[in-house]
Short mmCIF file of C-alpha atoms and ligand atoms in Angstrom, two decimals:
data_model
loop_
_atom_site.label_atom_id
_atom_site.label_comp_id
_atom_site.label_asym_id
_atom_site.label_seq_id
_atom_site.Cartn_x
_atom_site.Cartn_y
_atom_site.Cartn_z
CA UNK A 1 0.00 0.00 0.00
CA UNK A 2 1.45 3.34 -1.07
CA UNK A 3 1.67 6.15 1.40
CA UNK A 4 -0.30 9.31 1.04
CA UNK A 5 1.57 12.36 -0.15
CA UNK A 6 0.64 13.90 3.16
CA UNK A 7 2.64 11.31 4.98
CA UNK A 8 5.64 11.76 2.72
CA UNK A 9 5.58 15.43 3.42
CA UNK A 10 5.15 14.78 7.11
CA UNK A 11 8.18 12.52 7.26
CA UNK A 12 10.30 14.99 5.41
CA UNK A 13 9.28 17.78 7.74
CA UNK A 14 9.90 15.59 10.71
CA UNK A 15 13.50 14.92 9.87
CA UNK A 16 14.09 18.60 9.30
CA UNK A 17 12.56 19.36 12.66
CA UNK A 18 14.71 16.84 14.48
CA UNK A 19 17.75 18.41 12.96
CA UNK A 20 16.93 21.81 14.33
CA UNK A 21 15.22 21.01 17.59
CA UNK A 22 17.23 17.98 18.52
CA UNK A 23 20.34 20.01 19.10
CA UNK A 24 18.73 22.08 21.81
CA UNK A 25 18.03 20.77 25.25
CA UNK A 26 14.55 20.62 26.74
CA UNK A 27 12.98 22.83 27.98
CA UNK A 28 14.87 25.87 26.80
CA UNK A 29 13.86 25.41 23.20
CA UNK A 30 10.20 25.19 24.01
CA UNK A 31 10.29 28.05 26.47
CA UNK A 32 11.90 30.30 23.95
CA UNK A 33 8.71 29.88 21.97
CA UNK A 34 10.67 28.50 19.10
CA UNK A 35 8.70 25.36 18.43
CA UNK A 36 9.12 23.86 15.03
CA UNK A 37 5.89 23.70 13.07
CA UNK A 38 5.38 20.49 11.16
CA UNK A 39 2.46 21.91 9.18
CA UNK A 40 1.36 25.43 8.40
CA UNK A 41 -1.79 27.32 9.31
CA UNK A 42 -3.72 27.93 6.13
CA UNK A 43 -4.29 31.51 5.15
CA UNK A 44 -7.77 30.86 3.77
CA UNK A 45 -9.04 29.27 6.98
CA UNK A 46 -10.66 31.92 9.15
CA UNK A 47 -11.10 30.48 12.63
CA UNK A 48 -13.94 31.46 14.95
CA UNK A 49 -11.89 30.02 17.78
CA UNK A 50 -8.15 29.75 18.04
CA UNK A 51 -6.60 27.95 20.99
CA UNK A 52 -3.06 27.01 21.84
CA UNK A 53 -2.61 23.72 23.68
CA UNK A 54 0.66 23.06 25.47
CA UNK A 55 1.49 19.54 26.55
CA UNK A 56 4.05 19.43 29.33
CA UNK A 57 5.08 17.63 32.51
CA UNK A 58 3.44 19.07 35.62
CA UNK A 59 2.69 18.31 39.25
CA UNK A 60 -0.80 18.28 40.69
CA UNK A 61 -2.21 17.55 44.14
CA UNK A 62 -4.39 14.45 43.82
CA UNK A 63 -3.91 12.73 47.18
CA UNK A 64 -2.99 14.25 50.53
CA UNK A 65 0.69 14.97 50.84
CA UNK A 66 3.10 14.82 47.97
CA UNK A 67 2.06 16.08 44.58
CA UNK A 68 1.74 13.69 41.65
CA UNK A 69 3.80 14.06 38.50
CA UNK A 70 1.53 14.02 35.46
CA UNK A 71 1.41 15.13 31.85
CA UNK A 72 -0.81 18.13 31.63
CA UNK A 73 -2.25 20.07 28.75
CA UNK A 74 -2.67 23.79 29.35
CA UNK A 75 -4.66 25.83 26.92
CA UNK A 76 -4.69 29.50 26.04
CA UNK A 77 -7.42 31.19 24.04
CA UNK A 78 -5.90 33.28 21.29
CA UNK A 79 -9.23 34.36 19.89
CA UNK A 80 -12.83 33.33 20.32
CA UNK A 81 -15.80 33.67 22.64
CA UNK A 82 -15.44 33.30 26.39
CA UNK A 83 -16.21 29.94 27.88
CA UNK A 84 -14.55 27.89 25.15
CA UNK A 85 -11.76 26.74 27.45
CA UNK A 86 -11.49 25.53 31.02
CA UNK A 87 -8.04 24.36 31.97
CA UNK A 88 -9.25 22.21 34.89
CA UNK A 89 -6.45 23.68 36.98
CA UNK A 90 -5.24 21.58 39.84
CA UNK A 91 -6.08 18.28 38.13
CA UNK A 92 -4.34 16.24 35.48
CA UNK A 93 -7.41 16.46 33.24
CA UNK A 94 -6.76 18.18 29.95
CA UNK A 95 -8.70 21.39 29.29
CA UNK A 96 -12.42 21.11 28.63
CA UNK A 97 -13.12 22.56 25.20
CA UNK A 98 -16.66 23.81 24.53
CA UNK A 99 -17.53 24.41 20.90
CA UNK A 100 -20.64 25.11 18.89
CA UNK A 101 -21.65 23.22 15.80
CA UNK A 102 -20.54 25.17 12.74
CA UNK A 103 -17.60 26.86 14.45
CA UNK A 104 -14.27 26.81 12.73
CA UNK A 105 -11.53 25.99 15.18
CA UNK A 106 -7.78 26.21 14.99
CA UNK A 107 -5.93 24.25 17.66
CA UNK A 108 -2.21 24.80 17.92
CA UNK A 109 -0.67 21.85 19.68
CA UNK A 110 2.77 22.36 21.21
CA UNK A 111 4.63 19.30 22.41
CA UNK A 112 6.82 20.11 25.39
CA UNK A 113 6.86 16.53 26.59
CA UNK A 114 9.95 14.35 26.54
CA UNK A 115 8.14 12.03 24.11
CA UNK A 116 6.37 11.88 20.79
CA UNK A 117 2.66 12.56 20.96
CA UNK A 118 -0.41 13.61 19.01
CA UNK A 119 -4.01 14.37 19.97
CA UNK A 120 -7.10 12.74 18.47
CA UNK A 121 -10.60 14.27 18.66
CA UNK A 122 -12.61 11.23 19.63
CA UNK A 123 -16.01 11.17 17.93
CA UNK A 124 -15.48 14.19 15.73
CA UNK A 125 -15.93 14.09 11.97
CA UNK A 126 -12.82 15.89 10.72
CA UNK A 127 -10.47 15.53 7.72
CA UNK A 128 -7.98 12.66 7.92
CA UNK A 129 -4.95 14.87 8.50
CA UNK A 130 -6.76 16.63 11.38
CA UNK A 131 -7.78 13.40 13.10
CA UNK A 132 -4.62 12.70 15.09
CA UNK A 133 -3.63 9.50 13.32
CA UNK A 134 -0.43 8.21 14.98
CA UNK A 135 1.50 8.87 11.78
CA UNK A 136 1.21 12.57 12.63
CA UNK A 137 2.89 12.24 16.02
CA UNK A 138 5.15 15.17 16.79
CA UNK A 139 8.39 15.24 18.72
CA UNK A 140 9.30 17.33 21.68
CA UNK A 141 9.71 20.90 20.52
CA UNK A 142 7.30 20.52 17.60
CA UNK A 143 3.94 22.05 16.85
CA UNK A 144 1.00 20.55 14.98
CA UNK A 145 -1.75 22.83 13.75
CA UNK A 146 -5.30 21.51 13.54
CA UNK A 147 -7.94 23.34 11.57
CA UNK A 148 -11.45 22.02 11.19
CA UNK A 149 -15.09 22.92 11.32
CA UNK A 150 -17.27 21.38 14.02
CA UNK A 151 -19.65 19.28 11.94
CA UNK A 152 -20.91 17.10 14.78
CA UNK A 153 -24.25 17.52 16.47
CA UNK A 154 -24.33 18.56 20.12
CA UNK A 155 -22.85 15.94 22.36
CA UNK A 156 -20.20 14.85 24.81
CA UNK A 157 -16.99 14.14 22.92
CA UNK A 158 -13.44 13.90 24.16
CA UNK A 159 -9.86 13.95 23.02
CA UNK A 160 -6.73 12.11 23.95
CA UNK A 161 -3.24 11.10 22.96
CA UNK A 162 -3.02 8.68 20.04
CA UNK A 163 0.74 8.13 19.80
CA UNK A 164 1.51 4.68 18.50
CA UNK A 165 2.34 2.06 21.12
CA UNK A 166 2.18 4.50 24.03
CA UNK A 167 -1.42 5.72 23.92
CA UNK A 168 -2.34 3.81 27.09
CA UNK A 169 0.59 5.21 29.06
CA UNK A 170 0.07 8.76 27.82
CA UNK A 171 -3.66 8.82 28.50
CA UNK A 172 -2.94 7.38 31.93
CA UNK A 173 -0.44 10.19 32.56
CA UNK A 174 -3.12 12.78 31.84
CA UNK A 175 -3.41 13.33 28.11
CA UNK A 176 -7.20 13.23 27.82
CA UNK A 177 -9.92 15.84 28.14
CA UNK A 178 -13.53 16.69 27.33
CA UNK A 179 -14.79 18.29 24.15
CA UNK A 180 -18.38 19.46 24.47
CA UNK A 181 -20.36 20.45 21.39
CA UNK A 182 -23.62 22.36 21.60
CA UNK A 183 -26.07 23.32 18.86
CA UNK A 184 -29.38 25.15 18.42
CA UNK A 185 -31.51 22.00 18.53
CA UNK A 186 -30.10 21.10 21.91
CA UNK A 187 -30.37 24.66 23.17
CA UNK A 188 -34.05 24.74 22.28
CA UNK A 189 -34.70 21.85 24.68
CA UNK A 190 -33.66 23.97 27.63
CA UNK A 191 -31.89 21.10 29.38
CA UNK A 192 -30.14 21.72 32.70
CA UNK A 193 -27.10 23.87 31.95
CA UNK A 194 -24.29 25.71 33.67
CA UNK A 195 -23.76 24.35 37.20
CA UNK A 196 -26.44 21.75 36.54
CA UNK A 197 -24.70 20.24 33.53
CA UNK A 198 -21.94 18.20 35.17
CA UNK A 199 -19.36 16.14 33.31
CA UNK A 200 -18.09 13.12 35.21
CA UNK A 201 -14.92 11.66 33.72
CA UNK A 202 -14.40 8.17 35.14
CA UNK A 203 -10.86 6.85 35.36
CA UNK A 204 -8.93 4.40 37.51
CA UNK A 205 -5.40 4.93 38.73
CA UNK A 206 -2.88 3.32 41.06
CA UNK A 207 -0.47 5.26 43.24
CA UNK A 208 2.74 4.31 45.01
CA UNK A 209 3.74 5.35 48.54
CA UNK A 210 5.01 8.67 47.23
CA UNK A 211 1.68 9.49 45.58
CA UNK A 212 3.12 8.83 42.12
CA UNK A 213 1.13 7.13 39.39
CA UNK A 214 1.93 3.49 38.91
CA UNK A 215 1.55 2.04 35.46
CA UNK A 216 2.68 -1.46 34.75
CA UNK A 217 2.53 -2.96 31.34
CA UNK A 218 3.55 -6.53 31.99
CA UNK A 219 2.13 -9.16 29.70
CA UNK A 220 -0.76 -9.85 32.05
CA UNK A 221 -1.85 -6.22 32.30
CA UNK A 222 -1.52 -5.74 28.60
CA UNK A 223 -3.62 -8.76 27.71
CA UNK A 224 -6.30 -7.88 30.22
CA UNK A 225 -5.93 -4.14 30.11
CA UNK A 226 -4.54 -2.05 32.94
CA UNK A 227 -6.79 -1.73 35.98
CA UNK A 228 -6.03 0.85 38.64
CA UNK A 229 -7.07 0.27 42.22
CA UNK A 230 -8.72 3.64 42.82
CA UNK A 231 -11.53 5.33 40.98
CA UNK A 232 -11.02 9.00 40.17
CA UNK A 233 -13.80 11.27 38.96
CA UNK A 234 -12.68 14.38 37.10
CA UNK A 235 -9.19 13.58 38.31
CA UNK A 236 -10.19 13.51 41.99
CA UNK A 237 -10.38 10.60 44.44
CA UNK A 238 -13.35 10.11 46.80
CA UNK A 239 -15.47 12.34 44.64
CA UNK A 240 -18.45 13.99 46.36
CA UNK A 241 -20.87 16.26 44.51
CA UNK A 242 -23.21 18.55 46.42
CA UNK A 243 -26.43 19.06 44.46
CA UNK A 244 -29.61 21.12 44.71
CA UNK A 245 -33.14 19.70 44.73
CA UNK A 246 -33.64 19.99 40.99
CA UNK A 247 -32.81 18.24 37.71
CA UNK A 248 -29.25 17.66 36.51
CA UNK A 249 -27.56 16.52 33.34
CA UNK A 250 -24.59 14.27 34.01
CA UNK A 251 -22.19 13.65 31.16
CA UNK A 252 -20.51 10.38 32.01
CA UNK A 253 -17.32 9.68 30.13
CA UNK A 254 -15.31 6.50 30.47
CA UNK A 255 -11.76 7.79 30.15
CA UNK A 256 -10.25 4.68 31.74
CA UNK A 257 -7.68 2.57 29.96
CA UNK A 258 -9.57 -0.70 30.17
CA UNK A 259 -12.13 -0.61 32.98
CA UNK A 260 -15.75 -1.25 32.08
CA UNK A 261 -18.38 0.21 34.43
CA UNK A 262 -21.85 -1.07 35.15
CA UNK A 263 -23.34 2.19 36.38
CA UNK A 264 -26.27 2.33 38.75
CA UNK A 265 -27.75 4.52 41.49
CA UNK A 266 -27.48 2.71 44.78
CA UNK A 267 -31.09 3.45 45.78
CA UNK A 268 -32.44 1.60 42.77
CA UNK A 269 -33.49 4.68 40.79
CA UNK A 270 -33.20 3.71 37.13
CA UNK A 271 -30.66 5.58 35.05
CA UNK A 272 -32.42 7.94 32.66
CA UNK A 273 -30.31 8.13 29.53
CA UNK A 274 -30.78 11.17 27.30
CA UNK A 275 -27.64 10.90 25.18
CA UNK A 276 -24.81 8.67 24.05
CA UNK A 277 -21.50 9.07 22.20
CA UNK A 278 -22.83 11.12 19.32
CA UNK A 279 -25.31 13.30 21.22
CA UNK A 280 -28.91 13.26 22.37
CA UNK A 281 -31.22 10.31 21.78
CA UNK A 282 -34.58 10.69 20.07
CA UNK A 283 -36.24 10.10 23.44
CA UNK A 284 -35.09 9.34 26.99
CA UNK A 285 -34.55 5.71 27.96
CA UNK A 286 -34.67 4.22 31.43
CA UNK A 287 -32.27 1.42 32.31
CA UNK A 288 -31.74 -0.40 35.63
CA UNK A 289 -28.02 0.08 34.97
CA UNK A 290 -25.84 1.26 32.10
CA UNK A 291 -22.70 -0.41 30.75
CA UNK A 292 -19.98 2.11 29.97
CA UNK A 293 -16.83 0.83 28.28
CA UNK A 294 -13.65 2.81 27.63
CA UNK A 295 -14.30 5.48 25.01
CA UNK A 296 -18.08 5.48 25.52
CA UNK A 297 -20.14 8.36 26.88
CA UNK A 298 -23.62 8.56 28.26
CA UNK A 299 -25.66 11.62 29.20
CA UNK A 300 -27.93 10.90 32.14
CA UNK A 301 -30.81 12.94 33.52
CA UNK A 302 -31.29 12.87 37.27
CA UNK A 303 -33.91 14.81 39.20
CA UNK A 304 -33.24 15.39 42.89
CA UNK A 305 -36.38 17.43 43.49
CA UNK A 306 -38.44 16.04 46.31
CA UNK A 307 -35.39 14.61 48.04
CA UNK A 308 -34.71 15.66 51.61
CA UNK A 309 -31.73 17.85 52.37
CA UNK A 310 -28.83 15.72 53.49
CA UNK A 311 -29.88 12.72 51.42
CA UNK A 312 -26.91 10.80 50.08
CA UNK A 313 -26.84 8.79 46.93
CA UNK A 314 -24.01 6.82 45.40
CA UNK A 315 -23.25 6.10 41.80
CA UNK A 316 -21.83 2.58 41.83
CA UNK A 317 -20.41 0.03 39.51
CA UNK A 318 -22.37 -3.18 40.04
CA UNK A 319 -20.99 -6.71 39.74
CA UNK A 320 -20.97 -8.35 36.33
CA UNK A 321 -19.26 -11.19 34.60
CA UNK A 322 -17.13 -9.92 31.77
CA UNK A 323 -15.76 -13.24 30.63
CA UNK A 324 -17.04 -15.75 28.16
CA UNK A 325 -17.11 -19.36 29.23
CA UNK A 326 -14.78 -20.40 26.47
CA UNK A 327 -11.90 -18.56 28.00
CA UNK A 328 -11.83 -20.18 31.37
CA UNK A 329 -10.10 -23.46 30.77
CA UNK A 330 -7.26 -21.86 29.00
CA UNK A 331 -6.87 -19.18 31.60
CA UNK A 332 -6.65 -21.75 34.35
CA UNK A 333 -3.53 -23.14 32.84
CA UNK A 334 -2.12 -19.78 32.04
CA UNK A 335 -2.84 -18.35 35.45
CA UNK A 336 -1.04 -21.20 37.10
CA UNK A 337 2.03 -20.72 35.06
CA UNK A 338 2.20 -16.99 34.95
CA UNK A 339 1.08 -15.97 38.35
CA UNK A 340 2.81 -18.83 40.08
CA UNK A 341 -0.44 -19.35 41.90
CA UNK A 342 -2.62 -22.14 40.65
CA UNK A 343 -5.48 -20.40 38.94
CA UNK A 344 -7.71 -19.00 41.62
CA UNK A 345 -10.93 -17.82 40.23
CA UNK A 346 -11.80 -14.21 40.85
CA UNK A 347 -14.80 -13.10 42.81
CA UNK A 348 -16.98 -12.98 39.76
CA UNK A 349 -16.02 -16.43 38.67
CA UNK A 350 -15.19 -15.15 35.20
CA UNK A 351 -12.10 -16.20 33.32
CA UNK A 352 -10.25 -13.04 32.38
CA UNK A 353 -12.27 -10.59 34.40
CA UNK A 354 -11.64 -11.64 37.94
CA UNK A 355 -9.17 -14.44 38.04
CA UNK A 356 -6.28 -12.84 36.29
CA UNK A 357 -6.67 -9.46 37.80
CA UNK A 358 -3.64 -8.03 39.50
CA UNK A 359 -5.72 -5.06 40.65
CA UNK A 360 -7.28 -4.93 44.08
CA UNK A 361 -10.33 -3.60 42.29
CA UNK A 362 -11.05 -6.27 39.69
CA UNK A 363 -13.16 -5.65 36.62
CA UNK A 364 -16.75 -6.60 37.33
CA UNK A 365 -16.56 -6.16 41.08
CA UNK A 366 -18.88 -3.97 43.15
CA UNK A 367 -17.60 -0.54 44.16
CA UNK A 368 -18.63 3.09 44.63
CA UNK A 369 -17.74 5.70 42.00
CA UNK A 370 -19.14 9.01 43.20
CA UNK A 371 -21.19 10.24 46.10
CA UNK A 372 -23.98 12.78 45.64
CA UNK A 373 -25.21 14.84 48.59
CA UNK A 374 -28.41 16.84 48.43
CA UNK A 375 -27.15 20.09 49.92
CA UNK A 376 -29.43 22.89 48.77
CA UNK A 377 -33.14 23.52 48.36
CA UNK A 378 -34.05 24.97 45.04
CA UNK A 379 -37.17 25.26 42.96
CA UNK A 380 -36.54 23.11 39.92
CA UNK A 381 -38.37 24.21 36.80
CA UNK A 382 -36.97 21.53 34.54
CA UNK A 383 -38.93 18.48 33.58
CA UNK A 384 -37.68 15.64 31.46
CA UNK A 385 -38.63 16.22 27.80
CA UNK A 386 -40.65 13.38 26.23
CA UNK A 387 -38.71 13.71 23.03
CA UNK A 388 -35.20 15.05 22.51
CA UNK A 389 -33.77 15.40 19.01
CA UNK A 390 -35.00 13.54 15.93
CA UNK A 391 -32.70 10.79 14.66
CA UNK A 392 -33.07 9.36 11.18
CA UNK A 393 -32.56 5.62 11.31
CA UNK A 394 -30.04 4.39 8.76
CA UNK A 395 -31.40 1.61 6.55
CA UNK A 396 -29.51 -1.60 5.85
CA UNK A 397 -30.85 -1.60 2.31
CA UNK A 398 -29.01 1.66 1.66
CA UNK A 399 -25.63 0.20 2.57
CA UNK A 400 -23.21 -0.18 -0.33
CA UNK A 401 -22.55 -3.71 0.95
CA UNK A 402 -26.07 -4.53 2.16
CA UNK A 403 -25.79 -8.26 1.45
CA UNK A 404 -22.11 -8.62 2.20
CA UNK A 405 -21.33 -7.10 5.58
CA UNK A 406 -17.74 -6.28 6.31
CA UNK A 407 -16.77 -8.63 9.13
CA UNK A 408 -14.14 -7.62 11.67
CA UNK A 409 -13.15 -10.64 13.74
CA UNK A 410 -11.80 -9.82 17.19
CA UNK A 411 -9.27 -12.19 18.68
CA UNK A 412 -6.47 -12.45 21.17
CA UNK A 413 -3.40 -14.62 20.98
CA UNK A 414 -0.21 -14.81 22.96
CA UNK A 415 1.05 -11.24 23.27
CA UNK A 416 -1.19 -9.86 20.59
CA UNK A 417 -4.70 -8.61 20.06
CA UNK A 418 -5.88 -8.83 16.47
CA UNK A 419 -8.45 -7.56 13.99
CA UNK A 420 -9.16 -10.10 11.26
CA UNK A 421 -5.96 -11.79 12.35
CA UNK A 422 -3.92 -8.67 11.72
CA UNK A 423 -1.91 -6.43 13.95
CA UNK A 424 -1.48 -2.66 13.53
CA UNK A 425 1.06 -1.46 11.08
CA UNK A 426 1.38 2.06 9.81
CA UNK A 427 0.70 2.28 6.08
CA UNK A 428 -0.65 -1.21 5.67
CA UNK A 429 -4.13 -0.92 4.23
CA UNK A 430 -5.41 -4.23 2.82
CA UNK A 431 -8.02 -4.49 0.05
CA UNK A 432 -10.86 -5.23 2.48
CA UNK A 433 -9.96 -2.06 4.37
CA UNK A 434 -10.61 0.28 1.46
CA UNK A 435 -13.94 2.03 1.47
CA UNK A 436 -15.43 4.31 -1.19
CA UNK A 437 -16.01 7.84 0.07
CA UNK A 438 -19.64 8.86 0.57
CA UNK A 439 -20.80 5.31 1.08
CA UNK A 440 -22.77 3.68 3.85
CA UNK A 441 -21.23 0.43 5.10
CA UNK A 442 -22.62 -2.51 7.02
CA UNK A 443 -19.96 -3.65 9.48
CA UNK A 444 -20.07 -6.53 11.95
CA UNK A 445 -17.74 -6.93 14.91
CA UNK A 446 -17.48 -10.64 15.64
CA UNK A 447 -16.14 -11.52 19.06
CA UNK A 448 -16.31 -15.30 18.62
CA UNK A 449 -20.03 -15.38 17.88
CA UNK A 450 -19.89 -18.38 15.61
CA UNK A 451 -16.75 -19.66 17.29
CA UNK A 452 -15.22 -18.81 13.93
CA UNK A 453 -12.06 -16.86 14.57
CA UNK A 454 -9.87 -18.85 16.90
CA UNK A 455 -9.09 -16.86 20.00
CA UNK A 456 -7.13 -17.96 23.02
CA UNK A 457 -9.11 -15.83 25.37
CA UNK A 458 -12.51 -14.30 25.43
CA UNK A 459 -12.59 -10.69 26.44
CA UNK A 460 -14.97 -7.83 25.91
CA UNK A 461 -13.69 -5.36 23.32
CA UNK A 462 -15.01 -1.78 23.09
CA UNK A 463 -14.72 -1.24 19.34
CA UNK A 464 -14.25 2.31 18.15
CA UNK A 465 -14.19 3.81 14.67
CA UNK A 466 -12.86 7.23 13.78
CA UNK A 467 -14.77 9.61 11.56
CA UNK A 468 -18.53 9.73 11.47
CA UNK A 469 -20.77 8.25 14.12
CA UNK A 470 -22.56 4.97 13.41
CA UNK A 471 -25.82 3.29 14.41
CA UNK A 472 -26.20 -0.13 15.98
CA UNK A 473 -28.31 -2.45 13.83
CA UNK A 474 -28.33 -5.57 15.98
CA UNK A 475 -26.59 -7.57 18.67
CA UNK A 476 -26.38 -11.33 18.43
CA UNK A 477 -25.19 -13.57 21.21
CA UNK A 478 -24.06 -17.16 20.90
CA UNK A 479 -26.01 -19.35 23.30
CA UNK A 480 -22.94 -20.78 25.01
CA UNK A 481 -22.17 -17.48 26.72
CA UNK A 482 -25.66 -16.29 27.50
CA UNK A 483 -25.39 -16.80 31.25
CA UNK A 484 -22.67 -14.18 31.56
CA UNK A 485 -24.44 -11.96 29.11
CA UNK A 486 -27.48 -11.73 31.36
CA UNK A 487 -25.40 -9.74 33.86
CA UNK A 488 -24.81 -6.93 31.36
CA UNK A 489 -27.50 -7.06 28.64
CA UNK A 490 -29.96 -4.58 30.15
CA UNK A 491 -27.24 -1.93 30.26
CA UNK A 492 -26.61 -1.45 26.56
CA UNK A 493 -27.97 1.64 24.84
CA UNK A 494 -28.44 0.55 21.26
CA UNK A 495 -30.12 3.67 19.95
CA UNK A 496 -28.66 7.00 18.92
CA UNK A 497 -25.32 7.77 17.30
CA UNK A 498 -22.30 5.85 18.54
CA UNK A 499 -18.58 5.84 17.92
CA UNK A 500 -17.68 3.07 20.34
CA UNK A 501 -19.58 -0.14 21.00
CA UNK A 502 -18.86 -2.81 23.59
CA UNK A 503 -18.70 -6.27 22.03
CA UNK A 504 -18.99 -8.97 24.68
CA UNK A 505 -17.37 -12.42 24.41
CA UNK A 506 -19.45 -14.58 22.11
CA UNK A 507 -21.22 -11.57 20.69
CA UNK A 508 -21.58 -10.14 17.23
CA UNK A 509 -22.60 -6.51 16.86
CA UNK A 510 -23.69 -5.17 13.48
CA UNK A 511 -23.53 -1.45 12.76
CA UNK A 512 -24.20 0.93 9.88
CA UNK A 513 -21.57 3.58 9.38
CA UNK A 514 -21.50 6.41 6.87
CA UNK A 515 -18.11 7.34 5.40
CA UNK A 516 -18.90 10.78 4.04
CA UNK A 517 -16.94 13.87 3.04
CA UNK A 518 -13.33 13.01 3.80
CA UNK A 519 -10.86 10.72 2.08
CA UNK A 520 -7.78 9.29 3.72
CA UNK A 521 -6.91 7.05 6.63
CA UNK A 522 -9.38 6.62 9.48
CA UNK A 523 -8.69 4.19 12.27
CA UNK A 524 -10.77 1.45 13.76
CA UNK A 525 -9.59 -0.16 16.95
CA UNK A 526 -10.32 -1.59 20.35
CA UNK A 527 -10.58 1.20 22.93
CA UNK A 528 -9.15 -0.97 25.65
CA UNK A 529 -5.99 1.10 25.37
CA UNK A 530 -3.66 -1.76 26.22
CA UNK A 531 -5.27 -3.80 23.44
CA UNK A 532 -4.89 -0.85 21.10
CA UNK A 533 -1.21 -0.58 21.92
CA UNK A 534 -0.85 -4.35 21.55
CA UNK A 535 -1.89 -3.92 17.94
CA UNK A 536 -5.68 -4.26 18.00
CA UNK A 537 -5.95 -1.31 15.66
CA UNK A 538 -6.08 -0.83 11.89
CA UNK A 539 -6.75 1.89 9.33
CA UNK A 540 -9.54 2.14 6.81
CA UNK A 541 -8.59 3.99 3.67
CA UNK A 542 -11.49 6.07 2.44
CA UNK A 543 -11.04 6.82 -1.24
CU1 C2O B 601 -10.53 7.50 21.32
CU2 C2O B 601 -8.60 6.14 18.08
O1 C2O B 601 -9.54 6.77 19.78
CU1 CU B 602 -11.54 8.17 18.07
CU1 CU B 603 -9.92 -5.21 23.20
#
């Protein structure tokens, strides 16, 4: 597969940049403001918003006592309306960017980190060279300029590092933040806003005795995905939110490397879902609990009116069984050998989920996430709308490949996680990965549904595709795993626009995805970041 001319140019520029910047020691080069640009701002792009984003090492107070060394992004508004940027000072969270549909944004990314990096706008429909493909990674002392129009509908999006092979580590260090898009349709609904529109970024971290982040990427953690032993919300441990007796909009974002949450209110109140990855649903849905895998978002409505002052409520992750039955026998043997222990089964009895976990907070266990305290009386004038925003259902018959779905088989082998048996390689698009621009495609993610693709272990895979949002057509479950499936099935939101979908062991999920407007390379990958780094990632070439 031949490279794009863009990439050629990029490589050329990169070598030039190393020549200049490499001679100078960090951080003096960066602080002099002399960052080397790898691409130029275009003169015919007139931005409504222009923001500079500086990535650099920093120290923040997360736990009591010593500060924690993180990688922080600090933004500066060069031009644009107020309220577009919140740096989330004092936390490792990257700035929250708030844009409006139709705005033209220029984001100037400066890399002052002692590593290569690049940012990807997760869920946004932007040109290929603005999408943060790992081939655009910039070195320390370099600048990458993004210019794009916000084409997406209102919703909760986010952004994060996408540097090849180190995405998991970099996101863990702090390179991830929220990107909120609003539009007129959403505004007209008069949903809770301002202080009553609260993003909750869910992440897990482990700390050592000196309050420093611990990240281990041994074989076991990479195959399973890294699991921290503490839950942080918006970068803070033991998160407590005081609320008033009125309605709230909570934007829940799973920014964890690999942890899957089964979200529920501890008093049994159903979760009222008003939005997912790609914005508001057509109408609210009530679920006893909601599954939220890495990369997924859910907007929940919660009304505290009528609750007594002082009432406490906890958002929890409930127990579930993440493993397919097929994986257990094999893991028994592997656990014995690798952990020196003799294959104890984890609390949930699942193969990968519990048994192999080296975290004190295994995947699928039962734990609190955030505490809510009703602290203020207030007259709430918001009531839950019966309908939200209209969504046109995509039709299978309109897919370019309506009777020949593109199958993506998910599998794991020793030390690798594969898509159709392939591992990630830059510039390696195969014929079945080429897609005509402006076509609608029927795509199925097969996680051992028919037992077809041989896989050594059965794990859930949150599958993500760059570019435009997709719709879920159907979920099919092989009967042999249905027992485990019952512990999660009621928590899937299958309506609305999605960019990430959790595919359970033994499951096949079929989606319809438009590939409009932009040609070039767009990634598809597992959003378990350790799996992604292990190679469970490929490019589609839209042409
Ligand atoms: Cu959020 Cu390619 O990822
Ligand atoms: Cu993405
Ligand atoms: Cu995966």
